[in-house]
Amino acid sequence: MYRVIVFAALLGLALCNPEDELFQRYVMGGSHGCMTTTEFSNIWMHFDLNGDGNVTVLEFETTWHHEDYSDHERAPLFFMEIDAIKDAVLNDQDFDYLFHIFDENANGCISNQEFKTVWKGLFDD
């Protein structure tokens, strides 16, 4: 029985989409919660490897590859897409703008479904 449970858990981890895992990791209340602006910023700031409050393209690419997100070779293009201010770093100014894109119904928080939909629209083919 123990082996079945371990196998099921490992299978679940393998099939988990990055957007589901990120939502679960950063939102208080998990998949039934609603992502706040602070939680949304925390998702992006986990790419900030040196802790200076800015995510550079190198930090973004490094984390993108390390966490094995899709299309590794397109990570620099993804960075440029979400760099809303176009200043070659991601920070709170970009996150405020992006939050409104992810919050499709403009209710001030991002649901799990909104997050998945926009994430896939930005980062999946």
PDB file of C-alpha atoms in Angstrom:
ATOM      1  CA  MET A   1       0.000   0.000   0.000  1.00  0.00           C
ATOM      2  CA  TYR A   2       2.822   2.377   0.892  1.00  0.00           C
ATOM      3  CA  ARG A   3       4.398   1.869  -2.554  1.00  0.00           C
ATOM      4  CA  VAL A   4       1.121   2.700  -4.273  1.00  0.00           C
ATOM      5  CA  ILE A   5       0.800   5.949  -2.321  1.00  0.00           C
ATOM      6  CA  VAL A   6       4.403   6.947  -3.053  1.00  0.00           C
ATOM      7  CA  PHE A   7       3.970   6.103  -6.745  1.00  0.00           C
ATOM      8  CA  ALA A   8       0.752   8.138  -6.943  1.00  0.00           C
ATOM      9  CA  ALA A   9       2.414  11.106  -5.251  1.00  0.00           C
ATOM     10  CA  LEU A  10       5.388  10.990  -7.608  1.00  0.00           C
ATOM     11  CA  LEU A  11       3.118  10.643 -10.613  1.00  0.00           C
ATOM     12  CA  GLY A  12       1.113  13.646  -9.444  1.00  0.00           C
ATOM     13  CA  LEU A  13       4.276  15.719  -9.139  1.00  0.00           C
ATOM     14  CA  ALA A  14       5.412  14.679 -12.591  1.00  0.00           C
ATOM     15  CA  LEU A  15       2.114  15.654 -14.166  1.00  0.00           C
ATOM     16  CA  CYS A  16       1.786  18.943 -12.308  1.00  0.00           C
ATOM     17  CA  ASN A  17       1.884  22.003 -14.517  1.00  0.00           C
ATOM     18  CA  PRO A  18       4.256  24.793 -13.480  1.00  0.00           C
ATOM     19  CA  GLU A  19       1.384  27.251 -13.170  1.00  0.00           C
ATOM     20  CA  ASP A  20      -0.428  24.939 -10.745  1.00  0.00           C
ATOM     21  CA  GLU A  21       2.705  24.412  -8.683  1.00  0.00           C
ATOM     22  CA  LEU A  22       3.469  28.151  -8.531  1.00  0.00           C
ATOM     23  CA  PHE A  23      -0.075  29.015  -7.531  1.00  0.00           C
ATOM     24  CA  GLN A  24      -0.055  26.377  -4.797  1.00  0.00           C
ATOM     25  CA  ARG A  25       3.383  27.463  -3.542  1.00  0.00           C
ATOM     26  CA  TYR A  26       2.701  31.200  -3.306  1.00  0.00           C
ATOM     27  CA  VAL A  27      -1.010  31.586  -2.563  1.00  0.00           C
ATOM     28  CA  MET A  28      -2.237  31.261   1.001  1.00  0.00           C
ATOM     29  CA  GLY A  29      -5.115  28.811   0.715  1.00  0.00           C
ATOM     30  CA  GLY A  30      -3.726  26.986  -2.313  1.00  0.00           C
ATOM     31  CA  SER A  31      -5.869  26.301  -5.342  1.00  0.00           C
ATOM     32  CA  HIS A  32      -9.020  27.606  -3.667  1.00  0.00           C
ATOM     33  CA  GLY A  33      -7.387  30.864  -2.678  1.00  0.00           C
ATOM     34  CA  CYS A  34      -7.180  34.131  -4.461  1.00  0.00           C
ATOM     35  CA  MET A  35      -3.765  35.579  -5.301  1.00  0.00           C
ATOM     36  CA  THR A  36      -3.049  39.037  -3.911  1.00  0.00           C
ATOM     37  CA  THR A  37      -0.655  41.560  -5.428  1.00  0.00           C
ATOM     38  CA  THR A  38       1.976  40.635  -2.832  1.00  0.00           C
ATOM     39  CA  GLU A  39       1.682  36.925  -3.603  1.00  0.00           C
ATOM     40  CA  PHE A  40       1.859  37.696  -7.320  1.00  0.00           C
ATOM     41  CA  SER A  41       5.035  39.736  -6.827  1.00  0.00           C
ATOM     42  CA  ASN A  42       6.529  36.921  -4.750  1.00  0.00           C
ATOM     43  CA  ILE A  43       6.139  34.524  -7.678  1.00  0.00           C
ATOM     44  CA  TRP A  44       8.247  36.737  -9.890  1.00  0.00           C
ATOM     45  CA  MET A  45      10.707  37.716  -7.167  1.00  0.00           C
ATOM     46  CA  HIS A  46      11.704  34.081  -6.686  1.00  0.00           C
ATOM     47  CA  PHE A  47      13.601  34.631  -9.951  1.00  0.00           C
ATOM     48  CA  ASP A  48      15.655  37.381  -8.198  1.00  0.00           C
ATOM     49  CA  LEU A  49      18.730  35.330  -7.355  1.00  0.00           C
ATOM     50  CA  ASN A  50      20.818  38.092  -5.771  1.00  0.00           C
ATOM     51  CA  GLY A  51      17.958  39.638  -3.777  1.00  0.00           C
ATOM     52  CA  ASP A  52      18.386  43.188  -5.092  1.00  0.00           C
ATOM     53  CA  GLY A  53      14.694  43.648  -5.933  1.00  0.00           C
ATOM     54  CA  ASN A  54      15.242  43.385  -9.696  1.00  0.00           C
ATOM     55  CA  VAL A  55      15.118  40.294 -11.898  1.00  0.00           C
ATOM     56  CA  THR A  56      17.602  40.475 -14.754  1.00  0.00           C
ATOM     57  CA  VAL A  57      17.288  38.450 -17.924  1.00  0.00           C
ATOM     58  CA  LEU A  58      20.158  36.229 -16.734  1.00  0.00           C
ATOM     59  CA  GLU A  59      18.404  35.547 -13.406  1.00  0.00           C
ATOM     60  CA  PHE A  60      15.137  34.874 -15.237  1.00  0.00           C
ATOM     61  CA  GLU A  61      16.788  32.455 -17.676  1.00  0.00           C
ATOM     62  CA  THR A  62      18.717  30.694 -14.920  1.00  0.00           C
ATOM     63  CA  THR A  63      15.615  30.118 -12.795  1.00  0.00           C
ATOM     64  CA  TRP A  64      13.484  29.222 -15.830  1.00  0.00           C
ATOM     65  CA  HIS A  65      15.984  26.500 -16.778  1.00  0.00           C
ATOM     66  CA  HIS A  66      16.574  25.335 -13.202  1.00  0.00           C
ATOM     67  CA  GLU A  67      12.862  24.896 -12.541  1.00  0.00           C
ATOM     68  CA  ASP A  68      12.458  23.211 -15.934  1.00  0.00           C
ATOM     69  CA  TYR A  69       9.710  25.401 -17.329  1.00  0.00           C
ATOM     70  CA  SER A  70       8.738  24.964 -20.970  1.00  0.00           C
ATOM     71  CA  ASP A  71      10.679  26.229 -23.991  1.00  0.00           C
ATOM     72  CA  HIS A  72      14.040  26.925 -22.359  1.00  0.00           C
ATOM     73  CA  GLU A  73      15.397  28.533 -25.495  1.00  0.00           C
ATOM     74  CA  ARG A  74      12.549  31.068 -25.508  1.00  0.00           C
ATOM     75  CA  ALA A  75      13.116  32.267 -21.919  1.00  0.00           C
ATOM     76  CA  PRO A  76      14.737  35.552 -23.084  1.00  0.00           C
ATOM     77  CA  LEU A  77      11.708  36.240 -25.278  1.00  0.00           C
ATOM     78  CA  PHE A  78       9.367  35.508 -22.373  1.00  0.00           C
ATOM     79  CA  PHE A  79      11.372  37.948 -20.259  1.00  0.00           C
ATOM     80  CA  MET A  80      11.020  40.685 -22.885  1.00  0.00           C
ATOM     81  CA  GLU A  81       7.293  39.995 -23.115  1.00  0.00           C
ATOM     82  CA  ILE A  82       6.668  40.490 -19.400  1.00  0.00           C
ATOM     83  CA  ASP A  83       9.106  43.410 -18.982  1.00  0.00           C
ATOM     84  CA  ALA A  84       6.240  45.894 -19.225  1.00  0.00           C
ATOM     85  CA  ILE A  85       8.364  48.970 -18.448  1.00  0.00           C
ATOM     86  CA  LYS A  86      11.030  47.886 -20.993  1.00  0.00           C
ATOM     87  CA  ASP A  87      13.951  48.698 -18.676  1.00  0.00           C
ATOM     88  CA  ALA A  88      15.661  45.279 -18.912  1.00  0.00           C
ATOM     89  CA  VAL A  89      14.674  44.263 -15.353  1.00  0.00           C
ATOM     90  CA  LEU A  90      11.528  42.886 -13.797  1.00  0.00           C
ATOM     91  CA  ASN A  91      10.412  44.581 -10.591  1.00  0.00           C
ATOM     92  CA  ASP A  92       7.352  45.924  -8.789  1.00  0.00           C
ATOM     93  CA  GLN A  93       6.533  48.343 -11.624  1.00  0.00           C
ATOM     94  CA  ASP A  94       6.227  45.420 -14.039  1.00  0.00           C
ATOM     95  CA  PHE A  95       4.396  43.263 -11.510  1.00  0.00           C
ATOM     96  CA  ASP A  96       1.718  45.903 -10.909  1.00  0.00           C
ATOM     97  CA  TYR A  97       1.040  46.075 -14.644  1.00  0.00           C
ATOM     98  CA  LEU A  98       1.112  42.284 -15.057  1.00  0.00           C
ATOM     99  CA  PHE A  99      -1.207  41.780 -12.108  1.00  0.00           C
ATOM    100  CA  HIS A 100      -3.978  43.563 -14.005  1.00  0.00           C
ATOM    101  CA  ILE A 101      -3.423  41.345 -17.029  1.00  0.00           C
ATOM    102  CA  PHE A 102      -3.679  38.180 -14.928  1.00  0.00           C
ATOM    103  CA  ASP A 103      -6.705  39.527 -12.997  1.00  0.00           C
ATOM    104  CA  GLU A 104      -9.040  39.066 -15.961  1.00  0.00           C
ATOM    105  CA  ASN A 105     -12.261  39.972 -14.140  1.00  0.00           C
ATOM    106  CA  ALA A 106     -10.642  42.969 -12.365  1.00  0.00           C
ATOM    107  CA  ASN A 107     -11.850  41.951  -8.905  1.00  0.00           C
ATOM    108  CA  GLY A 108      -8.493  42.679  -7.251  1.00  0.00           C
ATOM    109  CA  CYS A 109      -7.276  39.101  -6.936  1.00  0.00           C
ATOM    110  CA  ILE A 110      -6.191  36.369  -9.312  1.00  0.00           C
ATOM    111  CA  SER A 111      -7.994  33.040  -9.194  1.00  0.00           C
ATOM    112  CA  ASN A 112      -6.243  29.779  -9.967  1.00  0.00           C
ATOM    113  CA  GLN A 113      -8.105  29.585 -13.286  1.00  0.00           C
ATOM    114  CA  GLU A 114      -7.140  33.147 -14.260  1.00  0.00           C
ATOM    115  CA  PHE A 115      -3.513  32.422 -13.419  1.00  0.00           C
ATOM    116  CA  LYS A 116      -3.486  29.206 -15.463  1.00  0.00           C
ATOM    117  CA  THR A 117      -5.195  30.803 -18.447  1.00  0.00           C
ATOM    118  CA  VAL A 118      -2.881  33.807 -18.685  1.00  0.00           C
ATOM    119  CA  TRP A 119       0.277  31.782 -17.873  1.00  0.00           C
ATOM    120  CA  LYS A 120      -0.516  29.371 -20.695  1.00  0.00           C
ATOM    121  CA  GLY A 121      -1.305  32.260 -23.023  1.00  0.00           C
ATOM    122  CA  LEU A 122       2.066  33.845 -22.321  1.00  0.00           C
ATOM    123  CA  PHE A 123       4.332  30.816 -22.063  1.00  0.00           C
ATOM    124  CA  ASP A 124       2.775  27.896 -23.962  1.00  0.00           C
ATOM    125  CA  ASP A 125       2.498  27.436 -27.693  1.00  0.00           C
TER     126      ASP A 125
END
